[in-house]
Each structure stands twice: as C-alpha cells, then as structure tokens.
Amino acid sequence: MESLHYYTEQQWILTGSIPIANESVAERQACASFWDERRARFDPCIVPYLSIIPVAIVVLVLLGHLLQPLRALGPKWTRPFVKEYPESREDEPTKKNRLPTISLGILLLVTLIGFVIRIVAVFYPDERRLMTTINASSILPAVAWGGALFTLALKAPKTAPASMLAFYVAEIALLTPGIFIAGTLHVQQIFEIIVVVVALFAIFTILCMPLREPSFSTEGISPAFSQPTSALRSPEDNLTLLQFMTTSWMAPMIAVGLKRQMNDEDVWFLAYEFQHKKLHERFRLLKGSVIRRLLSANGIDIGIVLFLHLVEIFAEYASPLLLQKLLWSMETPGVPRSSAVTYALISLLVRLVYAQSDVIGLWYSRRVYERSRGEMIMMLYEKTLSRKIIGDHDNKESKDIAAGADVSEVGGASEANGNNKKSKRNCRTCNIPFWSKKKDTAEERKKAASMGKILNLMRGDVYEVAQRFWEVGLLVTVPLGIVLSIGLTWKLIGWPCLLGIATVVVAQAINALITRMLVGWERQRRTNTDNRLQVTSQFVEAIRHLRWYGWQNEWLDQILTARQRELNLRIITNLWNAAINFFNFFAANMFPVAVLYAYTVLAGRPLSVNLIFPALQLFNLLDSNLRQIPMWITTFINAYIAMGRIEDFMKEPNIQDADVRGGETGDNKLRLEKASFAWPGMPQPVLKNISLSFPSGVTVVCGKVGSGKTALLQALLGELDTVDGDYERPDQMVGYCAQTPWLQSMSIRDNILFSTPYDETRYKSVLEACALIPDLANFKHGDLSNIGENGIGLSGGQKARVALARAFYSNANILFLDDPISALDHQTAELIVRRCLTGPLAEGKTIVLVTHRVELCRTIAEQLIEIEDGEAKVLPTSLPASILKTTDSENQSEAEAEEATQAQNEAAVPDKFIEDEHRAHGGVQVHVYWQYIKASKLKLWAVLIVVMSISRLVNVGRSWFLKEWGEGYKQSVQIEAVNPIQWLHLPAPDENVRPWIFAFFILGVIGAIISFTGQCIVILLVYFGGKRMFQEAMNKVSHATFRFYDITPVGRLMNRLTSDIGTVDGNISVQFQIIAFGAINWMFSLGVIASVTPIFLVFSVLLTTSYVLIFRRFLPTSQSLRRLEMVSLSPLMSNFGALVEGLATVRAFRAQRRFQDRVIEVVDKFQKMDHFYWSLQEWLMYRFDTLSAISSFLLTLLALYTNVSPGLTAFVLIAASNFVQATHVLCRQYGQLQMEFVSVERVVELLELEQEPEGDIKPPAWWPSLRSAVVFDDVTIRYAPHLDPSLSHISLNIPGGSTTAIIGRTGSGKSTLALSLLATVRPEDGSILIDGINIAKVDTQALRRRITFLAQDPVLFPGSMRKNLDPLNEHSDEDCAAVLER
C-alpha cells in the first residue's frame, strides 16, 4: 500500500492527474500546504489547480483583444499621447515586409503542435497507473493551448504579441519541476518535454518579432546594428522585442565611441514618440493646470512604470524569504541538498525578472521624464513669447520710471531694486535658523519673472518636476517597501515587530515637523538663486561696458554677495535634510533593536541563524527604504515648489490684443481714439489721451528725450497696457526696427531675410537703399559673413542699417522705425531717407518714423507728430514726398560702390566670429578631480574617508554580532566555534540576553551618529567647493581678455555659470561619498569572502574582471554623449536670452512660430544626447544586473558545496551580496561621477582663461591732467592674430584740453580707435601715449576709472534712473540731479 501511495504521488507530480479509484489514498493526501518546503516544490495535490493559470492568462488576453474598440471610451491618459500612423504614398509602391507573416506562421504552427500534444495527453492511456483513472487535469492545459491558438488566429498579430509570453512562460514554469524527477522516463514526461520545447520555441519566435507595425513606412529609420547617423531616426522605432529587452541596438554607437570622440552627426535623431514638435502640438491643446496637463500627456507611461516597480519590489522582497528557506534547508537534518540548490535557482530567476523589469522600467521612466521636460520647456518658451514684460515697482520707483520711460525699450521696469530689497530681507532672515517668513515668500512668488528667474525655471525647476516623473515609482516602492518589510518581519518574527513599528512611527512624526520647516527655507533658497542668476545674467550681458568703466569688481562683489546668501540658505536646507536623514537612519537602526528586544526578552524566544539573517535582510531593506524617505521628501518638496513657480509664471498676463480688424491687405490704417497707455505693471500712464490716425506714407514722430516717442511705438505694437480709449489696427505683421538694433547670431543675409523667402532683385534693392553694399564689399564673404552674437564685428551704424534692411525686406505694409538713423553720419542718413522712405520700397506702406533729425524727414512726411509729456499733437508739414526726385548722384554712388566692391573684396574676414565650444576628449583628467578636491578642503576629505571606514566597520560588526548571537545558544550546533567577540565577556544569550541587546543598541546608535557626521562633512564639502570654484570662475571671467567676449556667446557663458555651477553645487560630493563608501565596502566584503576559502577569492577576481571589461566598453561613449549634451545646452540658453532681448521685434514680425520651431530643433538636439546617454545606461544596467544575478547564484553554490556552517554560510552570502552590489555600484557610480565631472571640467576651463595684463605702472594721482596730450605713434591694431588689422600705422597727436572729432564712414575704425584709449586691445606695433606714459603698461583699472567713455551702444540696467546714473553709489543725489539738469 505504501508503494501504491508513493506511485500515486509521483503520478500527481508528473502529470497532474487525479486518481479516482483509490479514494482512501486521495483522502489521506488532502492538501496540507501550498508549498513543500523539504522538497522545494509545489505540494502534489495543488498541481492540478495550477493548470488554471495558463487558462486565465489566455482568457485575459482574448478579452483584452475583444474589448480593444472600447479603449477609445476610456480616459484620455490611457491612450498613447503621440502615435505614429501609416503613411499612404501613392507615388511609391508599397514594400511588403514578409518577416512578420513568416513569424506569425511559425508561431501558429508551434502553438498548434503544443495543442495537439496536449490533446493526445488527455486520451493517451498512462502505462504508469495500476488502475483505470481519468486524466482530468490534462484537459485544462489542452483548453489553454486551444485558447492560445484561437487567440493568435483571431488577432493575427504582425507585431510581437508580448502578452502571450506570459502564457508560454507559465507553461514552462508548471511543467519543468516534473521533468527533472528522478526515475524512469515515462510517456507523459516525454509529452511534457515536447511541450516545454515548443513553448521555448514560441517564446523565441515572439522575441524575434518586430514591435513596429509592418504597414508603417521605415523610411528615415536607421536599421538596427547599422552605423549611427544624425540623418536617420533612432532604431528604437523599428526593433524586435529581444533587441528592445536587451538594449543590444546600442552596439553600433558603443563601437563608434570606442574608436574616436563622437560628434553630433554620430548620434541618431530622436525616435518618433520623443520628437518635441509633435509633443508640443499635442500638449498645447490640453487644458487645465500644468500638472494636470502633464499627467494627461504621460499617464499611460506613469501607469506602466508603477506596474513595473510593483514587479521589482515583489522580486526584491522575495530574496530574504528565499534566503530563509535556503538556510533552513541547510540547518534542518534530512533535507536534501537539492532543495537548497532549488531555492538558489529560484533566487536566480527572481533576480533575472528584477533585472529585466528594471531595464524596461528605466525606458518608460526615461520617456516620461524626457517628454515632460521637453513639454515644459516648450510651454515656457511659448509663454515667454506672449507674456507681458512686467516690472516690479513701488511708489518711488514708479515716479522714477514714469519720468524717464524711454530708459527701456520694453518698459524700463525696475526688477533689480525689488530684488535687492528682497535679498536684504532674506539675509536678515538667514540669521534666524528656525524661522521662515511664509508671507514674504508668497509675495515673492507673485512678482513677475525676471530674466534670471526664467532661466532658472528652464534650467532648474523644469528639471525638478521632470525628475519626479522619472522617480514616480518611489510613490509606490517606498511606502510599499516599508509595509512589506514590516509585514514580512511580522511573518518571520510575529508580534514583537510592533515595538519596532513604533520607532518608525515616532521618527516619521518628527520628520513631518522638520519637513514643514524645510518647505519655507527651500522657497527662500530658490528665490535667492533667482536673484543670483539675475545679477549674473546682467553682469555677463554688460561685461564689456563694466570693463570699459572699471566697474567689474564692484559688480562682482554684488554677485558674490548674492551667491553667499544662496549658499547660506543651501546649508540651512541641507542641514534640515540631514536631520531628516538622521532620524530615519536612527529609526532604521532601532527597529531591529526593538524587535529583537521584544522577541528575546519579552517573548522569551531564542534566536536562530535561519531567522537572524533573513530578518537582517529585511531590516536592511527597511533601512534602505527609510533612507530614501529624506530624499523622497526633499525632492518632492522641491518639485512641489518648482511646480508652484512654473504655475505662477504661466498665470502671468499676456500682452493685450488691440481691436484687430480683418480688413483687406492694403488697409494699413492705424487709429487711436482718446487712448492712454501704461508700461506693464506701472500704475501711471506714460501716454495720455492720444487721438491719432496714421495715413499711408511717412509719419514722423519727434519730441524731447524721455517724452514718450518709443512708448508710442510700443503702444502701437501692443506691448503697453491700454488704460483707456480705443486702438484699432489691421491684422498684419509689422516691420519693426528697434532703437537698439536686435540682431541674431547668424549671417547678415539671414538677419535681413528673417525667414522670408529670398528674392534676389528685392534683396539687392534693399541693400542699396540701406547703403549696405559698400560695407559688404569690405567683407570677404559679403552678406554671408556671420556677425556673431550681439552684433560682434559690426559697428553701431552697420547694425542699425541691417535692422532697417530687415524691416524693409519684409512683406509688412506697416513699418515702425525707432530712430534708425541716429547712429549714422549725415551723408549716409540723408541717402537712406531718400532711398528708403521715398523710393519704391516705401510705396503703399504706412511708415511711422521716430527721429530727432526732423530736418532730414520733414519734407517727405505726410504727417508730423510731436510727443510732449506723454501727449501728442500734429504739426504742419512742408512739401509732400512726391516732388522729391532721384538724382544722378545716387547712380554715381552705386558705381562707386561696385568699384569699392572689387577693390576691397580681398580683405580677410574670418568665416565665423564665434568659435565652436570646446569639448574635452577621453576621460575626465585627474587634475580636474584634484581641482575640485582642493577647492573642497583636503582635511575634510580625509575626515570623511575615516568616518566612512568606521561606518562600514560598524555595519560589518553588526552582521557578525548577530551571527555570534544566533550561534551563542547552547542548543546551537556551532557552540564550540571560536568566538571573536569573547573579549566583551558576554554571557550566553540563553542565560542573560540583555547585555546582547544593549551591545546591539550601542552599535545602532554609533552607526546613526557616524552617518549624521558624514552628511555634515559632505554639506561642508559642497559649500566650500561650490563657493571657491564659482568665485574663481567669476574672477577669471571678469578679467579675461576682450577677445574671449568676442568669440564666446552670452548663452554659452551663462550655461557654464548656471547649469554647470548648479551641478557643482549638487550631488558631486555625494557621488564621491558613494564611491568611497563602495570602495570600502568592496574591500571589506572581499576580505570576508577570502577569509572563508580561497575559491571565493578566485571567483571574486574573475567577477571583478568581468564588470570592468563591460564597464570599459560603456565609459568612452557615455563621456562623449554627456559632453555633447552640455555643449548642445548652450544654444538653448542663448535662444532664451535672445528672445527676451528681441521679444518686441519677434512679436511685431509675427515670427513666434519660427522661433518656436528653432527652439524645438535645439531641444531635440540636446535631448537626444541625454536620451542615448540613458539608453547606454540601460545597456550597462541590464548586463550588470544579469551578471550580478548569475554571480550571486554561483557564489551560493560555492558556499553550499564547501561544507561550512549555516551561520558562516549566511554571513558569507551576505558578504557576497555586498561584494556584488559594491562592484556594481562602483562601476556605475564612477561612470556617473565622470558624467557629473564634465560640468566641473567645463568650470575648470573657465579657471584657465587667458587674463588681460594688469599693467605695471601705477600712475600718479594727478594723471591724466587737463593738458595731457594723447599721441598715437605708428599704431597698428588687430583683434586677433589671424585677422587683418583694424587700424594700420596710425600716427596722430591730440593736444591736451582740445576737442577733437574723429570722422569717417561707417565701419572705418572710429570705435576701434576710441576703444584703444581704454587698452581693451593692445597695439601690435607702435604705442599710445597719454602725457608721455604708454597706456599699454599702465594699470588697466586705474586707466579706465580715470578716462570717461561713452559707448556707441549704451547699456542700461534694470532699476531706477538714480541707479543707472551712479551704479556704484559714489555721488550724492544733488550731484545726480545737477547732471540731469545739464
């Protein structure tokens, strides 16, 4: 009878059949449990019921397919936000891809084979049975395979049916245990082996099927494993499932990175669903708050990420349970070793599932991060295109600005003064560590965004919010991880874990109070960062003028003061974060103390090895989750604050639209009826009761300085607030020429065309009318010469005429010209008035010209308007423009211009004024690391290493202490083992356990204190490193040669002083800490492993070598991509800066869409670098995680077959796990550190800038005197060695006390001659003497402070008139008033 019972049990395991004849045996075999722990397999009687799982999977897949049409009725966030559709092109024959059809046929065939085998298994008589039985449990598998076959036939999938993978995997998981049962091979086993092979083949077929619909065109998509090129889209758009899961498609890019430094053309274009043009077009149509729109656009990705994180956390928390079963099988007599191997094998499979889920989760997390970041950047840019430029003001400031409204082209609003007051208030607040003024902070947020804040929103706040979308899984994993840790501890230990839960609750209550304080301080820190960015932006934009006047040191002091306030607040917020971290770490250490106290003292139970180490793993998992809470709280608080700032910016008012009349194209009439206008944000109107109409022809607007002429044009453009009255204008673009010409960093032709189609005849007419042909003749490349950022390379008059040409070349019928002839000599101005304002180019146009040179325009004006004190009146005009005839002198000028073109065409002008941004090659050099370490203070680094070593020693000591505790009981089989902690003189734990509890408590307290100490040291490292590097970088920039400003765009410099400095302020020191801790952990773990058996040491060396080889393939490409990302970020900063400066011009020309498209291209470019960098991280992660899982399995097998004690085995497994993790972390964090140090490298490059010679001669106090003569002695000046001289062999003598006029045509070198007196460019030959002293050797600061210079292009700073008159506050109010009266 016993033999019959055993035979029946084997029958259950192998086939799942249910014996009917022998009812007594069936009754005796009632299911006692779900899992047989001794044999490490499902209980035999539960196997038949598991057959329901494949059936359920097939039913769910089938229902999903049948309900697919109903998906359109669900919420919008459940549908793809951007979806590619097949392109129907009639001019091309459709290329059919036969591979999906073949793959589907193979899949159907193998599924049919599996179905037939399952049918045969139902009816085939089983020769193993002693009596008639019904193989009922084989019916369900047959139904499952039949359902799978029907589903595949119904769906006929041409893409990989990933959902069907679950069915085939379930079949393999259920059948595999029965196949490997020892004994004679029976027919049913043969059937099951065939089914497993069929399922494996089906899985392989699905993995090789494409993810892209074959009907979609593959044109423009790079094939997998082909040479990467920017001309083609990423292979991600056309991958197989296997290529996607393993990230193997990155291999070609890795190969390129190994060979050489990568360039932009070596990086694929973004995949379809990542392209920002498509994302922005969809995103801008969404309604509601920003966060609601982001959730709607990325909801499906967030859902997938949350699901994958659930899979990961359950896989992660299966490890301690499997370890407990492994140790139990080793300790328990009579349990076969094969059971331990089975548990190790299950652990391997679980970790492989975790690795695959992690990689796929990273792809979807990255997608939601990249898309949300791009969506917000484009949203902010679009808002900037339409928002009012509102200034901060109070009563005093309003009076100042109203009195001189022409100070600013777009409003002259005073933001800096408000910021200064705010900064002083924050500075006082910094002295009160535990107080935050929420009311003031709320008021700060409501102020209109300055340029610095907009840059900070784009650079910092957008990142904070997008990064939280990346980490959205933390919302599930951290709380669920804590719950699972506590729940599994309860299952393992029982009610004693309640005492541990109490410690966690108390810690979180304390952290809730700290978090509330942290929010207020974090808002203040961000406001101060805005202030620092604002003053830095002003400094960089005005650096030339500040250097000319010798003001850079005083302005630099303002920046460093704002920087110090920012750093002070950063220390405070970091200390609050450290406090949160301390309480969490302390709670994590006290949790096991409280649990073990309750378990051993209150419950009186002994500890065992198979309980201690699984519990220790659970404690470590709890500790890991509790450690994430401070970061989790901090980052989500930052995101909450950042989102509030973005929402506030989006709520700022847009410019008002006038009463737009559709009208015909030729209807150019403008009308103001009793209209009053005010600068945005100003209470007093700057224009009052204006009633005007503007006929076709030229309307000249004149008036005193500050009377409101520019304000009138701004009002007509819609840039001012309409306070009262009516304003009507046609719905047309306006050709606008601003008072300060706004030009872009591109060729002269592109600036003139401004995206208008090129018409050669019209273009040449415009060049001739604007007198640009003689100037272009001096350029080697003519109008194709790049003029550089801020018009570098052009004189003020040339820039004004290029801007004028842009207005006249446009198709606009209405032109607003804000004094474009003020910077021109009389002859050129007269020529332009005749050709532009009366010639064919002006025919049929309505032209409003603001000018002080009324005598040149009075005779051609249809209307003359005078603005006085904000009011307008029409003056009488003289002869109309129609009687003005073209003279022969114009034709003569044209002939002369042609001759000049031939004569001057050989002049050398560089192809481009702006040099490409430098990118380092290879790895980050050692001296870059050393620069940062020195800046952060060497002593602190030494202390940090010591503290981390002690911390790791304490952690190892806690593990060893628990091992000794578990083996210290008399009933333990290891009682005779040598006890390394005998010097503590602890009694046996079964006699008196309290000393053991107290010692464990002391270890926990020491660990928490050491952790807090380490965090405080890191805070100091970040503080000193960031402070010193920023200060040195600003000093170098402030005293660089002027050539550096010529070739470096403002956006590029701002990128280094914002984004790169932000990285220095961020987690670099934390990365160093992680690497140092990982290295210490690696050495400790290696020592523990090697001390057990030499075999472990050999295996550890082989494992480390494998990690290093994989990592070395990863590193070069990742460095290239990171550098490319940082370089490609500079144009984005430049675009934002250029937009703010020329916003009125862009709106007037209705070029918002063109600028939006340009920014989309820039965002696509820098986002693709980030995208493929993280794709490379996926490639590395998948290989590291897989290698980690396999190595842990092999280490476990080594431990099992070396016959060490269970306690020592557990200790070694923990050490092995730490070793694998430390090796993994070292490689990954080193790569991350290299990426972060690219920013440090870029800052260090600023520290190596060529500096302007200071000069050796300290001039006497009287120098220069009133009678000092200025002598040019054979002076030759060139801006760079490869450029032609700007001045050649100039010799002249300017007598002291005289007034000398320097004349010459536009671009002849007048400004260069004037600037040479400030020694901005030293003579190549000859010398310049003032009172007999060579100014090239005079102290430059003294020279520039003693010579007054009025620049051709004045720069005014945001703020009051008083501040602009005396920026350094060196004079009294009376002196300033006297100057104004003159």
PDB file of N, CA, C and O in Angstrom, residues 1361-1362 1365-1366 1369-1382:
ATOM      1  N   MET A1361      16.401 105.440 -12.376  1.00  0.00           N
ATOM      2  CA  MET A1361      17.291 106.346 -13.074  1.00  0.00           C
ATOM      3  C   MET A1361      18.507 106.668 -12.213  1.00  0.00           C
ATOM      4  O   MET A1361      19.634 106.786 -12.703  1.00  0.00           O
ATOM      5  N   ARG A1362      18.300 106.754 -10.921  1.00  0.00           N
ATOM      6  CA  ARG A1362      19.388 107.048  -9.979  1.00  0.00           C
ATOM      7  C   ARG A1362      20.460 105.965 -10.035  1.00  0.00           C
ATOM      8  O   ARG A1362      21.661 106.257 -10.058  1.00  0.00           O
ATOM      9  N   LEU A1365      22.457 106.290 -13.284  1.00  0.00           N
ATOM     10  CA  LEU A1365      23.368 107.429 -13.289  1.00  0.00           C
ATOM     11  C   LEU A1365      24.618 107.148 -12.468  1.00  0.00           C
ATOM     12  O   LEU A1365      25.723 107.525 -12.846  1.00  0.00           O
ATOM     13  N   ASP A1366      24.445 106.471 -11.338  1.00  0.00           N
ATOM     14  CA  ASP A1366      25.560 106.253 -10.424  1.00  0.00           C
ATOM     15  C   ASP A1366      25.508 104.816  -9.908  1.00  0.00           C
ATOM     16  O   ASP A1366      25.118 104.562  -8.766  1.00  0.00           O
ATOM     17  N   ASN A1369      27.138 104.132  -6.587  1.00  0.00           N
ATOM     18  CA  ASN A1369      26.684 104.956  -5.456  1.00  0.00           C
ATOM     19  C   ASN A1369      27.837 105.785  -4.880  1.00  0.00           C
ATOM     20  O   ASN A1369      28.034 105.862  -3.668  1.00  0.00           O
ATOM     21  N   GLU A1370      28.579 106.432  -5.778  1.00  0.00           N
ATOM     22  CA  GLU A1370      29.731 107.232  -5.365  1.00  0.00           C
ATOM     23  C   GLU A1370      29.391 108.715  -5.213  1.00  0.00           C
ATOM     24  O   GLU A1370      30.208 109.479  -4.709  1.00  0.00           O
ATOM     25  N   HIS A1371      28.199 109.131  -5.658  1.00  0.00           N
ATOM     26  CA  HIS A1371      27.858 110.546  -5.667  1.00  0.00           C
ATOM     27  C   HIS A1371      26.544 110.768  -4.935  1.00  0.00           C
ATOM     28  O   HIS A1371      25.730 109.849  -4.763  1.00  0.00           O
ATOM     29  N   SER A1372      26.328 111.989  -4.538  1.00  0.00           N
ATOM     30  CA  SER A1372      25.106 112.344  -3.809  1.00  0.00           C
ATOM     31  C   SER A1372      23.949 112.519  -4.770  1.00  0.00           C
ATOM     32  O   SER A1372      24.137 112.648  -5.991  1.00  0.00           O
ATOM     33  N   ASP A1373      22.735 112.575  -4.202  1.00  0.00           N
ATOM     34  CA  ASP A1373      21.558 112.812  -5.029  1.00  0.00           C
ATOM     35  C   ASP A1373      21.617 114.175  -5.691  1.00  0.00           C
ATOM     36  O   ASP A1373      21.155 114.359  -6.826  1.00  0.00           O
ATOM     37  N   GLU A1374      22.205 115.144  -5.001  1.00  0.00           N
ATOM     38  CA  GLU A1374      22.300 116.502  -5.565  1.00  0.00           C
ATOM     39  C   GLU A1374      23.177 116.512  -6.810  1.00  0.00           C
ATOM     40  O   GLU A1374      22.862 117.167  -7.813  1.00  0.00           O
ATOM     41  N   ASP A1375      24.282 115.799  -6.747  1.00  0.00           N
ATOM     42  CA  ASP A1375      25.164 115.735  -7.917  1.00  0.00           C
ATOM     43  C   ASP A1375      24.449 115.091  -9.096  1.00  0.00           C
ATOM     44  O   ASP A1375      24.586 115.536 -10.242  1.00  0.00           O
ATOM     45  N   CYS A1376      23.685 114.016  -8.832  1.00  0.00           N
ATOM     46  CA  CYS A1376      22.961 113.338  -9.908  1.00  0.00           C
ATOM     47  C   CYS A1376      21.898 114.254 -10.502  1.00  0.00           C
ATOM     48  O   CYS A1376      21.705 114.294 -11.723  1.00  0.00           O
ATOM     49  N   ALA A1377      21.193 114.992  -9.645  1.00  0.00           N
ATOM     50  CA  ALA A1377      20.168 115.919 -10.135  1.00  0.00           C
ATOM     51  C   ALA A1377      20.793 117.021 -10.974  1.00  0.00           C
ATOM     52  O   ALA A1377      20.232 117.441 -11.995  1.00  0.00           O
ATOM     53  N   ALA A1378      21.986 117.468 -10.567  1.00  0.00           N
ATOM     54  CA  ALA A1378      22.657 118.524 -11.325  1.00  0.00           C
ATOM     55  C   ALA A1378      23.036 118.041 -12.714  1.00  0.00           C
ATOM     56  O   ALA A1378      22.937 118.774 -13.704  1.00  0.00           O
ATOM     57  N   VAL A1379      23.479 116.791 -12.801  1.00  0.00           N
ATOM     58  CA  VAL A1379      23.835 116.233 -14.100  1.00  0.00           C
ATOM     59  C   VAL A1379      22.607 116.158 -15.004  1.00  0.00           C
ATOM     60  O   VAL A1379      22.669 116.463 -16.198  1.00  0.00           O
ATOM     61  N   LEU A1380      21.478 115.765 -14.451  1.00  0.00           N
ATOM     62  CA  LEU A1380      20.255 115.670 -15.242  1.00  0.00           C
ATOM     63  C   LEU A1380      19.818 117.047 -15.733  1.00  0.00           C
ATOM     64  O   LEU A1380      19.306 117.189 -16.848  1.00  0.00           O
ATOM     65  N   GLU A1381      20.020 118.061 -14.927  1.00  0.00           N
ATOM     66  CA  GLU A1381      19.602 119.408 -15.319  1.00  0.00           C
ATOM     67  C   GLU A1381      20.452 119.947 -16.464  1.00  0.00           C
ATOM     68  O   GLU A1381      19.997 120.759 -17.263  1.00  0.00           O
ATOM     69  N   ARG A1382      21.701 119.513 -16.543  1.00  0.00           N
ATOM     70  CA  ARG A1382      22.565 119.961 -17.635  1.00  0.00           C
ATOM     71  C   ARG A1382      22.123 119.404 -18.981  1.00  0.00           C
ATOM     72  O   ARG A1382      22.500 119.883 -20.019  1.00  0.00           O
TER      73      ARG A1382
END
